[in-house]
Coordinates of C-alpha atoms in Angstrom, one line a residue:
M1 CA 12.8 -30.4 -28.6
M2 CA 10.5 -29.8 -25.2
A3 CA 12.2 -32.8 -23.0
L4 CA 15.7 -31.1 -23.3
F5 CA 13.9 -28.3 -21.6
A6 CA 12.7 -29.8 -18.9
L7 CA 12.4 -28.2 -15.6
E8 CA 16.3 -28.0 -14.6
P9 CA 18.2 -25.2 -13.5
A10 CA 20.4 -26.3 -16.8
S11 CA 16.7 -26.1 -19.2
L12 CA 15.7 -23.4 -17.7
L13 CA 19.2 -21.3 -18.8
A14 CA 19.6 -22.8 -22.1
L15 CA 16.4 -21.6 -23.3
A16 CA 16.4 -18.3 -21.7
L17 CA 18.9 -17.9 -23.6
L18 CA 17.7 -18.5 -27.4
I19 CA 14.5 -17.0 -26.1
W20 CA 17.0 -13.4 -25.7
L21 CA 18.7 -14.2 -27.9
V22 CA 16.0 -15.5 -30.7
S23 CA 12.9 -12.4 -29.8
G24 CA 15.8 -10.0 -29.8
V25 CA 16.6 -10.6 -33.6
A26 CA 13.1 -10.9 -34.1
G27 CA 12.0 -7.9 -32.8
G28 CA 14.7 -6.4 -34.5
V29 CA 13.3 -7.9 -38.1
F30 CA 10.1 -6.3 -37.2
S31 CA 10.9 -3.4 -36.6
A32 CA 8.6 -1.5 -38.7
A33 CA 5.4 -3.1 -36.8
A34 CA 5.4 -1.1 -33.1
R35 CA 3.1 -2.8 -31.7
L36 CA 4.4 -6.0 -33.3
S37 CA 7.6 -5.8 -32.5
G38 CA 7.4 -4.5 -29.0
L39 CA 5.7 -7.6 -27.8
I40 CA 8.3 -9.7 -29.1
S41 CA 11.2 -8.5 -27.8
G42 CA 9.3 -7.1 -24.4
L43 CA 7.3 -10.3 -24.0
G44 CA 10.4 -12.5 -25.3
G45 CA 11.9 -11.1 -22.5
M46 CA 9.8 -11.4 -19.8
V47 CA 9.2 -15.5 -20.5
A48 CA 13.7 -15.5 -20.0
S49 CA 13.7 -13.5 -17.0
A50 CA 10.8 -15.6 -16.0
A51 CA 12.2 -19.5 -16.6
V52 CA 16.1 -17.5 -14.9
I53 CA 14.1 -16.6 -11.3
V54 CA 12.1 -20.8 -11.7
A55 CA 16.2 -21.1 -12.3
A56 CA 17.6 -19.4 -9.2
F57 CA 15.2 -20.4 -6.3
E58 CA 15.9 -23.8 -7.7
I59 CA 19.8 -23.7 -7.2
V60 CA 19.2 -21.0 -4.0
H61 CA 16.4 -24.2 -2.6
R62 CA 19.2 -26.8 -3.6
G63 CA 22.1 -24.7 -1.3
G64 CA 25.6 -26.9 -1.2
A65 CA 28.4 -27.4 -2.6
V66 CA 29.4 -25.6 -6.3
Q67 CA 28.6 -27.2 -9.4
A68 CA 29.8 -28.0 -13.5
V69 CA 26.9 -28.9 -15.2
A70 CA 26.7 -28.4 -19.2
L71 CA 23.4 -27.2 -20.4
P72 CA 21.4 -28.9 -22.5
V73 CA 21.8 -27.6 -27.3
L74 CA 24.7 -25.0 -26.2
P75 CA 28.5 -26.0 -25.3
F76 CA 28.4 -24.4 -22.7
T77 CA 29.5 -26.0 -19.5
A78 CA 27.7 -23.6 -16.1
E79 CA 28.4 -23.4 -12.8
F80 CA 26.2 -23.8 -9.7
S81 CA 26.1 -22.1 -6.5
P82 CA 23.6 -20.8 -3.5
L83 CA 26.3 -16.9 -4.5
N84 CA 25.9 -17.3 -8.1
G85 CA 21.7 -18.2 -8.0
V86 CA 21.4 -15.2 -5.3
L87 CA 22.8 -13.4 -8.7
L88 CA 20.8 -15.0 -10.6
L89 CA 18.3 -14.6 -9.2
A90 CA 18.5 -10.8 -8.6
M91 CA 19.8 -9.7 -12.4
S92 CA 16.6 -11.6 -13.6
V93 CA 14.0 -10.4 -11.3
T94 CA 15.0 -6.5 -12.8
A95 CA 15.4 -8.5 -16.3
L96 CA 11.5 -8.9 -15.5
F97 CA 10.3 -5.3 -14.9
C98 CA 13.1 -3.5 -17.7
S99 CA 10.9 -6.2 -20.9
L100 CA 7.2 -5.1 -19.2
Y101 CA 8.0 -1.6 -19.7
A102 CA 9.2 -2.1 -22.3
C103 CA 6.5 -3.3 -24.3
A104 CA 4.9 -0.1 -24.4
W105 CA 8.7 1.6 -24.5
L106 CA 10.2 -0.1 -27.9
A107 CA 6.1 0.5 -30.2
G108 CA 6.6 4.6 -28.6
T109 CA 9.3 5.7 -30.1
T110 CA 11.0 5.2 -33.4
S111 CA 11.8 2.0 -35.8
R112 CA 15.4 2.0 -35.6
K113 CA 15.7 3.0 -32.1
R114 CA 13.3 -0.2 -31.5
S115 CA 15.0 -2.8 -33.1
R116 CA 18.6 -1.2 -31.7
T117 CA 17.4 -1.2 -28.7
G118 CA 15.4 -4.4 -28.3
L119 CA 18.5 -6.9 -29.1
L120 CA 21.1 -4.8 -27.3
C121 CA 18.9 -5.2 -24.6
H122 CA 18.2 -8.2 -25.4
L123 CA 22.3 -9.7 -26.0
L124 CA 23.6 -7.0 -22.1
M125 CA 20.6 -9.8 -20.8
A126 CA 22.2 -12.5 -22.4
A127 CA 25.4 -12.5 -21.5
L128 CA 26.0 -11.0 -17.8
T129 CA 23.8 -14.1 -17.6
A130 CA 25.7 -16.1 -19.0
A131 CA 28.6 -14.7 -17.4
A132 CA 26.9 -14.8 -13.7
V133 CA 27.4 -18.7 -13.7
A134 CA 30.4 -18.5 -16.1
N135 CA 33.0 -21.7 -14.5
N136 CA 36.4 -20.7 -15.8
A137 CA 38.0 -17.1 -16.1
I138 CA 38.1 -17.2 -20.1
E139 CA 34.4 -17.5 -20.3
L140 CA 33.3 -14.8 -17.9
L141 CA 35.6 -11.8 -18.8
V142 CA 34.2 -13.1 -22.7
M143 CA 30.4 -12.4 -21.5
M144 CA 32.2 -9.6 -19.0
E145 CA 33.4 -8.0 -22.7
L146 CA 30.2 -8.6 -24.9
A147 CA 27.8 -7.3 -22.5
A148 CA 30.2 -3.1 -22.0
L149 CA 30.3 -3.5 -25.8
C150 CA 26.0 -4.1 -25.3
A151 CA 25.8 -1.6 -22.6
Y152 CA 28.0 1.3 -24.9
F153 CA 25.9 1.1 -28.2
L154 CA 22.8 1.5 -26.0
I155 CA 24.5 4.5 -24.5
V156 CA 25.9 6.1 -28.1
Q157 CA 22.8 5.8 -30.0
T158 CA 21.4 9.0 -29.1
D159 CA 23.8 10.8 -32.0
D160 CA 24.6 13.9 -29.3
V161 CA 27.7 15.4 -28.2
K162 CA 26.5 14.1 -24.4
S163 CA 25.9 10.5 -25.1
R164 CA 29.6 10.1 -27.1
R165 CA 30.9 11.8 -24.5
A166 CA 29.3 9.5 -22.5
G167 CA 29.8 6.0 -24.7
L168 CA 32.9 7.3 -24.5
N169 CA 33.6 7.9 -20.8
Q170 CA 32.5 3.6 -20.5
F171 CA 34.3 2.3 -23.5
L172 CA 37.4 4.0 -21.6
S173 CA 36.3 2.5 -18.2
G174 CA 36.0 -1.0 -19.6
R175 CA 38.9 -1.4 -21.8
L176 CA 40.9 -0.8 -19.2
G177 CA 38.2 -2.8 -17.0
T178 CA 39.5 -5.9 -18.8
V179 CA 42.8 -5.2 -19.0
C180 CA 43.3 -5.6 -14.8
L181 CA 40.8 -8.5 -15.0
I182 CA 43.1 -10.5 -17.9
L183 CA 45.9 -10.3 -15.6
A184 CA 44.8 -10.8 -13.3
F185 CA 43.5 -13.6 -14.1
T186 CA 47.0 -14.5 -15.9
V187 CA 48.5 -14.0 -12.4
L188 CA 46.6 -16.3 -11.2
H189 CA 47.0 -19.1 -14.2
H190 CA 51.0 -18.4 -13.7
V191 CA 50.8 -20.1 -10.2
S192 CA 48.4 -22.8 -11.0
G193 CA 48.2 -23.4 -14.6
S194 CA 44.5 -23.1 -15.1
L195 CA 41.7 -21.1 -15.7
D196 CA 38.8 -22.9 -14.3
F197 CA 37.1 -21.9 -11.3
D198 CA 37.6 -25.4 -9.2
V199 CA 41.3 -26.2 -10.1
L200 CA 42.1 -21.8 -8.6
R201 CA 39.3 -22.8 -5.1
H202 CA 42.2 -25.2 -4.9
T203 CA 44.9 -24.0 -5.5
A204 CA 47.3 -22.7 -2.5
F205 CA 48.8 -19.7 -4.0
P206 CA 51.9 -17.8 -2.7
A207 CA 51.2 -14.6 -0.5
G208 CA 52.8 -11.9 -3.0
A209 CA 50.8 -13.6 -6.3
K210 CA 47.3 -14.1 -4.0
S211 CA 47.6 -9.9 -3.4
L212 CA 48.0 -8.3 -6.9
A213 CA 46.4 -10.8 -8.5
F214 CA 42.8 -9.5 -5.6
L215 CA 44.5 -5.6 -6.0
L216 CA 44.7 -6.6 -9.8
A217 CA 40.7 -8.1 -9.4
L218 CA 39.7 -5.3 -7.6
A219 CA 40.8 -2.4 -10.1
G220 CA 38.7 -4.8 -12.8
F221 CA 36.0 -5.4 -10.9
G222 CA 35.6 -1.6 -9.2
L223 CA 35.0 -0.2 -13.2
Y224 CA 32.4 -3.2 -13.5
A225 CA 31.4 -1.3 -10.4
G226 CA 31.9 1.4 -10.5
I227 CA 33.6 2.3 -6.7
I228 CA 34.7 5.6 -6.3
P229 CA 36.8 7.3 -8.4
L230 CA 36.8 4.3 -10.6
H231 CA 33.0 5.8 -11.8
A232 CA 34.2 8.2 -14.1
W233 CA 31.7 5.8 -16.7
V234 CA 28.5 5.8 -13.9
P235 CA 27.1 9.5 -14.7
Q236 CA 27.0 9.7 -17.3
S237 CA 26.0 6.9 -19.0
H238 CA 22.4 5.6 -16.9
S239 CA 21.7 9.9 -18.7
S240 CA 22.3 9.2 -21.8
A241 CA 20.7 5.3 -22.3
P242 CA 17.0 4.3 -22.5
A243 CA 15.5 4.1 -19.3
H244 CA 14.6 0.5 -18.9
A245 CA 18.6 0.3 -20.1
A246 CA 19.9 2.2 -16.8
A247 CA 17.9 0.3 -14.1
L248 CA 19.9 -2.9 -16.3
F249 CA 23.0 -2.1 -15.8
S250 CA 22.5 -0.1 -12.7
S251 CA 21.0 -3.5 -11.6
V252 CA 22.2 -5.8 -13.4
L253 CA 25.6 -4.6 -15.0
M254 CA 26.7 -3.2 -11.8
K255 CA 25.8 -6.2 -9.0
I256 CA 28.6 -9.1 -11.1
G257 CA 31.4 -6.6 -10.0
I258 CA 30.3 -6.8 -7.6
I259 CA 29.6 -10.8 -7.2
G260 CA 33.0 -10.5 -8.3
I261 CA 34.7 -9.3 -5.6
V262 CA 33.3 -11.3 -3.5
K263 CA 34.1 -14.8 -5.0
V264 CA 37.4 -13.3 -5.8
G265 CA 37.7 -12.1 -2.5
L266 CA 36.1 -14.7 -0.8
D267 CA 35.6 -17.6 -2.6
L268 CA 39.5 -18.2 -5.5
L269 CA 41.7 -17.3 -3.3
G270 CA 40.6 -18.8 0.1
A271 CA 41.2 -16.9 3.7
P272 CA 41.8 -13.4 3.0
P273 CA 44.8 -11.2 5.0
L274 CA 43.1 -7.6 7.2
W275 CA 44.0 -5.7 4.5
W276 CA 42.2 -6.4 2.2
G277 CA 39.0 -6.0 4.2
L278 CA 40.1 -3.1 5.6
M279 CA 41.1 -1.1 2.4
V280 CA 37.3 -3.0 0.8
L281 CA 35.3 -1.3 4.1
L282 CA 37.7 2.7 3.3
L283 CA 36.7 2.5 -0.4
A284 CA 32.6 0.8 0.8
I285 CA 32.3 4.7 3.5
L286 CA 34.6 7.0 0.9
T287 CA 32.0 5.4 -2.5
A288 CA 28.5 5.6 -0.5
F289 CA 29.3 9.5 1.4
I290 CA 30.8 10.9 -1.6
G291 CA 28.0 9.0 -4.1
G292 CA 25.5 10.6 -1.8
L293 CA 27.3 13.9 -1.9
Y294 CA 27.2 14.6 -5.7
A295 CA 23.6 13.0 -6.3
L296 CA 22.0 15.9 -4.0
M297 CA 23.9 18.6 -6.9
E298 CA 22.2 16.5 -9.5
H299 CA 19.8 18.5 -10.9
D300 CA 19.2 15.4 -14.1
I301 CA 16.7 13.0 -12.3
R302 CA 18.7 10.0 -14.1
R303 CA 22.2 11.1 -13.0
L304 CA 20.9 12.1 -9.7
L305 CA 20.2 7.2 -9.2
A306 CA 23.0 6.9 -10.4
Y307 CA 25.1 8.3 -8.0
H308 CA 22.3 6.9 -5.8
T309 CA 23.5 3.6 -7.0
L310 CA 27.7 3.9 -5.9
E311 CA 25.9 5.0 -2.9
N312 CA 24.1 2.0 -2.8
V313 CA 27.5 -0.1 -4.7
G314 CA 29.9 1.0 -1.5
I315 CA 26.6 0.1 1.4
I316 CA 27.1 -3.3 0.1
L317 CA 30.8 -3.7 0.1
L318 CA 30.4 -2.9 3.9
G319 CA 28.5 -5.7 3.8
V320 CA 31.4 -7.5 1.8
G321 CA 34.3 -5.5 3.3
G322 CA 32.9 -6.7 6.7
A323 CA 33.0 -11.2 5.6
M324 CA 36.6 -10.4 5.0
T325 CA 37.7 -8.5 7.6
G326 CA 35.2 -11.4 10.2
V327 CA 37.3 -14.4 8.0
A328 CA 40.5 -12.4 8.0
L329 CA 39.8 -12.4 12.1
N330 CA 38.2 -16.0 13.0
L331 CA 34.7 -14.3 13.6
P332 CA 32.7 -16.3 11.9
E333 CA 29.5 -14.5 13.1
L334 CA 31.2 -11.3 11.9
A335 CA 31.6 -12.8 8.3
A336 CA 28.2 -13.7 8.4
L337 CA 26.3 -11.5 9.2
A338 CA 28.1 -8.5 7.1
L339 CA 28.4 -10.9 4.0
L340 CA 24.4 -11.6 4.8
A341 CA 23.7 -7.6 5.1
G342 CA 25.3 -7.1 1.6
L343 CA 23.6 -10.5 -0.3
F344 CA 20.5 -8.4 0.6
H345 CA 20.6 -5.3 0.5
L346 CA 22.0 -6.5 -3.4
F347 CA 18.1 -7.8 -3.7
N348 CA 17.0 -5.2 -2.5
H349 CA 18.5 -2.8 -4.0
G350 CA 18.0 -4.4 -7.4
L351 CA 14.3 -4.1 -6.7
F352 CA 13.7 0.2 -6.0
K353 CA 16.5 1.1 -7.7
T354 CA 15.1 -0.1 -10.8
A355 CA 11.5 1.6 -10.4
L356 CA 12.8 5.0 -9.7
F357 CA 13.6 4.3 -12.7
L358 CA 11.2 3.5 -14.7
G359 CA 9.7 5.9 -12.9
A360 CA 12.3 8.4 -14.1
G361 CA 11.7 7.3 -17.4
E362 CA 7.6 7.4 -17.1
I363 CA 8.2 11.3 -16.1
E364 CA 10.4 11.7 -19.4
M365 CA 8.1 10.0 -22.1
Q366 CA 5.3 11.8 -20.7
T367 CA 7.1 15.3 -20.3
G368 CA 10.0 15.2 -22.0
I369 CA 12.3 16.3 -19.4
K370 CA 14.5 15.5 -17.0
D371 CA 15.8 18.2 -15.9
M372 CA 14.2 18.9 -12.0
E373 CA 14.2 22.1 -11.9
K374 CA 11.2 22.3 -14.7
L375 CA 9.3 19.7 -13.5
G376 CA 6.6 20.0 -10.5
G377 CA 3.3 19.1 -9.6
I378 CA 3.5 16.1 -11.9
A379 CA 1.9 14.0 -8.8
R380 CA -1.4 15.3 -9.7
L381 CA -1.0 14.2 -13.6
M382 CA 0.1 10.3 -12.4
P383 CA -0.8 9.8 -9.4
W384 CA 0.2 6.1 -9.8
T385 CA 4.1 7.0 -10.9
A386 CA 4.3 9.4 -8.0
V387 CA 3.0 6.3 -5.5
A388 CA 6.3 4.3 -7.1
M389 CA 8.1 6.3 -7.0
L390 CA 8.1 8.1 -2.9
V391 CA 8.2 4.6 -2.0
A392 CA 11.1 3.5 -3.8
L393 CA 12.7 6.5 -2.1
M394 CA 11.8 6.1 1.5
S395 CA 13.0 2.2 0.2
M396 CA 16.4 4.0 -1.1
A397 CA 16.5 6.1 2.5
A398 CA 16.4 2.8 5.0
L399 CA 13.3 3.7 5.8
P400 CA 10.7 1.1 7.3
P401 CA 9.4 -1.4 7.3
L402 CA 10.4 -1.1 3.6
N403 CA 13.2 -4.0 2.4
G404 CA 15.9 -0.9 2.6
F405 CA 15.7 -0.1 6.3
A406 CA 15.7 -4.8 6.7
S407 CA 19.4 -5.1 5.0
E408 CA 21.1 -1.9 6.0
W409 CA 20.1 -2.7 9.9
L410 CA 21.4 -5.3 9.3
L411 CA 24.8 -4.1 7.9
Y412 CA 24.5 -1.8 11.5
Q413 CA 24.6 -4.8 13.4
S414 CA 27.7 -6.4 11.8
L415 CA 29.5 -2.9 12.1
F416 CA 28.4 -2.6 15.9
Q417 CA 29.7 -6.3 16.3
L418 CA 33.1 -5.2 13.9
S419 CA 33.5 -2.5 16.9
A420 CA 33.6 -5.5 20.0
A421 CA 36.1 -7.9 17.6
P422 CA 39.3 -7.2 19.4
L423 CA 41.7 -5.7 18.1
F424 CA 42.2 -2.0 18.2
I425 CA 42.3 -0.6 14.0
A426 CA 37.9 -2.3 13.9
R427 CA 37.7 -0.9 17.4
L428 CA 38.0 1.8 16.0
L429 CA 36.6 1.3 12.5
G430 CA 33.4 -0.2 12.9
P431 CA 31.5 2.4 14.5
L432 CA 33.8 5.4 12.6
L433 CA 32.0 3.3 9.3
A434 CA 29.2 3.1 11.4
V435 CA 28.8 7.3 11.6
G436 CA 30.1 7.5 8.4
L437 CA 27.0 4.7 6.8
A438 CA 24.3 7.1 9.2
L439 CA 25.4 10.3 7.2
T440 CA 24.6 8.1 4.5
G441 CA 21.5 7.4 5.2
A442 CA 20.6 11.3 6.1
L443 CA 21.7 12.7 2.4
A444 CA 19.8 10.5 1.6
L445 CA 17.5 11.0 3.4
M446 CA 17.7 14.7 2.0
C447 CA 17.0 13.2 -1.2
V448 CA 13.7 11.5 -0.9
A449 CA 12.8 15.5 0.9
K450 CA 14.3 16.8 -2.2
V451 CA 13.3 14.4 -5.4
F452 CA 10.2 13.5 -4.7
G453 CA 9.2 17.3 -3.6
V454 CA 10.7 19.3 -6.6
T455 CA 9.6 16.8 -8.8
F456 CA 6.3 15.7 -7.9
L457 CA 4.8 18.6 -5.7
G458 CA 3.7 22.6 -5.4
A459 CA 3.3 24.5 -9.1
P460 CA 3.9 23.1 -13.2
R461 CA 7.1 25.2 -13.7
S462 CA 7.2 24.0 -17.9
K463 CA 4.6 24.4 -19.6
A464 CA 5.3 20.4 -20.5
A465 CA 4.2 19.5 -16.4
E466 CA 1.4 21.7 -16.2
E467 CA 0.3 19.2 -19.6
A468 CA 1.4 15.7 -18.5
T469 CA -0.6 12.8 -18.7
P470 CA -0.6 9.2 -16.7
A471 CA 2.1 7.0 -18.8
P472 CA 0.9 4.2 -20.8
L473 CA -0.3 0.6 -18.0
A474 CA 2.3 -1.3 -18.9
M475 CA 5.2 1.4 -17.7
T476 CA 3.2 2.3 -14.4
L477 CA 2.1 -1.6 -13.8
S478 CA 6.2 -2.3 -14.0
S479 CA 7.0 0.7 -11.7
V480 CA 3.6 0.2 -9.9
L481 CA 4.6 -3.3 -9.0
L482 CA 8.3 -3.5 -8.2
A483 CA 7.4 -0.8 -5.2
M484 CA 5.1 -3.5 -4.1
L485 CA 7.3 -6.2 -3.8
C486 CA 9.9 -3.4 -1.5
I487 CA 6.8 -3.2 0.7
V488 CA 6.7 -7.3 0.7
F489 CA 10.4 -8.0 0.7
G490 CA 10.7 -5.2 3.6
V491 CA 7.1 -6.6 6.4
A492 CA 8.5 -10.2 4.4
S493 CA 12.3 -9.7 6.0
S494 CA 11.8 -12.1 8.8
W495 CA 10.9 -15.9 6.3
I496 CA 13.5 -14.2 2.9
I497 CA 16.6 -13.5 5.5
P498 CA 17.0 -17.5 6.6
H499 CA 18.2 -18.0 3.0
F500 CA 20.5 -15.7 2.4
A501 CA 22.1 -15.8 5.6
A502 CA 21.7 -19.5 3.6
V503 CA 23.5 -17.8 0.7
A504 CA 26.5 -16.5 2.4
A505 CA 27.5 -19.9 4.5
S506 CA 28.3 -21.2 1.2
V507 CA 30.3 -19.3 0.6
L508 CA 32.5 -17.6 4.0
N509 CA 31.8 -22.3 4.0
A510 CA 30.4 -22.0 8.2
P511 CA 27.6 -22.7 10.0
V512 CA 24.5 -21.0 8.8
L513 CA 24.1 -18.6 11.0
Q514 CA 21.4 -19.7 14.0
A515 CA 20.0 -15.3 14.6
A516 CA 19.1 -15.2 11.1
Q517 CA 16.3 -18.1 12.2
H518 CA 14.7 -16.4 14.1
G519 CA 11.7 -15.1 12.6
A520 CA 12.8 -11.2 13.7
V521 CA 15.9 -8.8 11.3
F522 CA 18.0 -10.4 14.6
S523 CA 21.9 -10.1 16.0
A524 CA 22.8 -11.1 19.1
T525 CA 23.0 -7.4 20.6
S526 CA 19.5 -6.1 19.6
A527 CA 15.6 -6.7 17.5
V528 CA 13.7 -5.6 15.0
S529 CA 11.1 -7.5 14.0
A530 CA 9.4 -5.5 10.5
P531 CA 5.4 -6.8 10.4
M532 CA 5.5 -5.3 14.0
V533 CA 7.5 -2.1 12.7
A534 CA 4.8 -2.8 9.6
L535 CA 1.4 -2.5 12.2
L536 CA 2.7 0.0 14.5
L537 CA 3.3 2.6 11.6
L538 CA 0.2 1.6 10.1
G539 CA -1.0 1.9 13.2
M540 CA -0.2 5.3 14.7
P541 CA -1.5 7.3 12.0
L542 CA -4.6 5.6 12.5
L543 CA -5.5 5.7 16.4
P544 CA -5.5 10.1 16.4
W545 CA -7.9 9.6 13.4
I546 CA -10.3 7.5 15.0
I547 CA -11.0 8.7 18.7
A548 CA -10.9 12.6 17.0
A549 CA -13.5 10.8 14.6
V550 CA -15.1 9.1 18.1
L551 CA -14.8 12.5 19.8
R552 CA -15.6 15.1 17.7
G553 CA -19.5 15.8 17.3
A554 CA -20.7 18.1 15.4
R555 CA -18.5 20.6 17.4
L556 CA -15.9 20.1 14.2
P557 CA -17.5 21.1 11.1
N558 CA -15.3 19.5 7.8
R559 CA -12.6 21.9 6.7
L560 CA -13.5 23.4 3.0
R561 CA -10.3 23.0 0.6
G562 CA -10.0 26.7 -1.7
E563 CA -6.9 28.2 -3.6
A564 CA -3.0 27.4 -2.0
W565 CA -2.4 30.8 0.2
A566 CA 1.7 31.9 1.6
C567 CA 1.5 34.3 4.0
G568 CA -1.2 35.6 3.3
Y569 CA -0.6 35.9 -0.4
G570 CA -1.5 34.0 -3.4
H571 CA 0.4 31.5 -4.2
S572 CA 2.2 31.0 -6.9
A573 CA 5.3 28.7 -9.2
D574 CA 7.6 31.6 -8.4
M575 CA 7.2 30.5 -3.8
V576 CA 8.5 26.9 -5.1
V577 CA 11.0 25.9 -3.7
T578 CA 13.5 24.8 -5.8
A579 CA 16.2 21.9 -6.6
T580 CA 18.9 24.3 -6.7
G581 CA 17.8 26.2 -3.7
F582 CA 17.0 23.5 -1.8
T583 CA 20.6 22.1 -2.0
Q584 CA 22.3 25.2 -2.2
P585 CA 23.3 24.3 2.4
L586 CA 25.3 21.8 1.6
R587 CA 27.0 23.0 -1.5
V588 CA 29.2 25.8 1.0
M589 CA 29.3 23.4 3.8
F590 CA 31.0 20.4 0.8
G591 CA 32.6 22.8 -1.2
P592 CA 35.9 21.8 -1.5
L593 CA 34.4 18.0 -1.7
Y594 CA 32.5 19.2 -5.1
R595 CA 36.2 21.4 -5.9
L596 CA 37.9 18.1 -6.3
R597 CA 36.0 16.8 -8.8
Q598 CA 37.5 19.9 -10.7
H599 CA 41.4 18.7 -9.9
V600 CA 41.1 15.5 -10.0
M601 CA 39.6 15.6 -13.4
P602 CA 40.7 19.0 -14.9
A603 CA 39.4 20.8 -18.1
K604 CA 42.4 20.5 -20.0
L605 CA 42.5 16.8 -19.8
V606 CA 39.0 15.7 -20.3
S607 CA 38.9 18.4 -23.7
T608 CA 42.1 16.8 -24.5
L609 CA 40.3 12.8 -23.8
H610 CA 37.3 13.7 -25.7
Q611 CA 38.9 15.0 -29.0
G612 CA 36.4 13.7 -32.1
W613 CA 39.1 11.2 -33.7
L614 CA 38.4 9.5 -30.2
G615 CA 35.4 8.2 -30.1
A616 CA 35.7 7.4 -33.6
F617 CA 38.3 5.4 -33.7
C618 CA 36.9 3.6 -30.8
R619 CA 33.1 3.7 -31.3
R620 CA 35.1 1.5 -34.8
L621 CA 36.9 -0.7 -32.3
A622 CA 33.4 -1.2 -31.0
F623 CA 32.2 -2.8 -34.0
I624 CA 35.1 -4.5 -34.2
E625 CA 35.1 -6.5 -31.1
L626 CA 31.4 -6.9 -31.0
A627 CA 31.6 -8.7 -34.0
V628 CA 34.2 -11.1 -33.2
L629 CA 33.2 -11.3 -29.0
L630 CA 30.1 -12.3 -31.0
V631 CA 31.4 -14.8 -33.4
V632 CA 33.1 -16.0 -30.8
A633 CA 30.5 -16.5 -29.1
F634 CA 28.1 -17.9 -30.5
A635 CA 31.0 -20.7 -31.8

């Protein structure tokens, strides 16, 4: 039996899929024993994720052309390519730390929730792993639909009005996305006579069929990825599901949608026309800016992070749209640099956003609170969680020398190259998109100040916040290790970027970008050495401290610590800045944009959609569909 699972990517993937399924079922069987069930599910998920990480490294390292490989034991043929390898790597690193978090979380919840959450999360990861390496449209759609249904049942576990509404939104969005994808691949099948990706890749499609299929695929994958205005399911779903499941939604499920756009727009359909790239760029900057703007208005910490996921989806799509535009304009360096930036940010987003969701889950577990207005002072009570979330928040805001900065800097460089393109529309859009990305970064910085300041600093604003204690070791370790990876992938980005450049080159069938091979986050116009930035950032604060320590002598006694005060008055919790007060100026400034949601989704339409009978009907339909898909998948 062990010979079947030699250290080959196909064998490792098959082993991982089997471990996810077996450990998910076993965790449910032993759900009455809290600690045992949590360990079975958590450790099983960690082992499966580790196997996929090794397989993904091997796939990316091998590079080369796309290969179709049959998985041992399982009746499944996988497609191995560097693009699929990067997606597997981004997904499995997230799943590894979510499984570590789940070891403690599952042990602390009810038996019913423990069995359902463990099994559903494992089914979700198994389905998405299979979708990531699917070699034809039928396998891809079946696995994406199975994953979407697992996500639905993870959302509606807590049977309250909010969760039911979130689940219904996700169910309707997922079914609409699947219908769009079925129509897209039907158009392609009508011309090519096949749904195999290799056949589609070598078929010459008429311009009309090609564009129709792309628009349908953009809508279908866009619903999964949460592109604005197709994002309605995202904020509520991330708030209603368990924290580690929400991290999987953000860093795994939505990434399948992004890679789907890359696959259709740059791989299966050949060279895209210019208007495809321009459309993706405009949708991207809209998603990034609106996502960041709405994030600032949220007080529910997980809804805020969900809106920031939308912002980062937009940032990743700026790279994808830039690559499509570069191909259309026959500018290979622009295309390679933009796609490199998009893929690198896709990976980096998984690291810092998972750390943030897991940190938010730790706070929720220890206080029972998701509303930032009722927190405060958590940093003194949960110091490791505070440090991990601060690092992840800084990475989300693209501050050097963290990984978010490294990938966004590459994206800026690609937009500067777009500004130098010979076509007028490109020269116009390049600066506008760069300014839009800068405004999005400013909104992200405000979110760092809001989340960390209101949640972790100041005085506690509720009894639960005042009595918070550190989270269990496994949960704290999961967010701390991810924060450390954010630092590592930022400081060491000079050595990591060439590997992503090779993946981008394989997608574009172009030479590897030479500018990415010089040990710096670099383009033809400028270079930034991430290790040097890290050394300077460490040295600059230390230098004044060293000078003061050497020169002060006996003139400056050590300061005494006393009670906090403000303008001569004793400090009280009422003086602490609230989340509402912090964002009030923006609420006034961008009032029309915030009110736009009410016009797009009027209250009457929302109340009609969320009638009780429709939710109950969809829930029964989801049970039936999940059962049928499981039979199909295992058959």
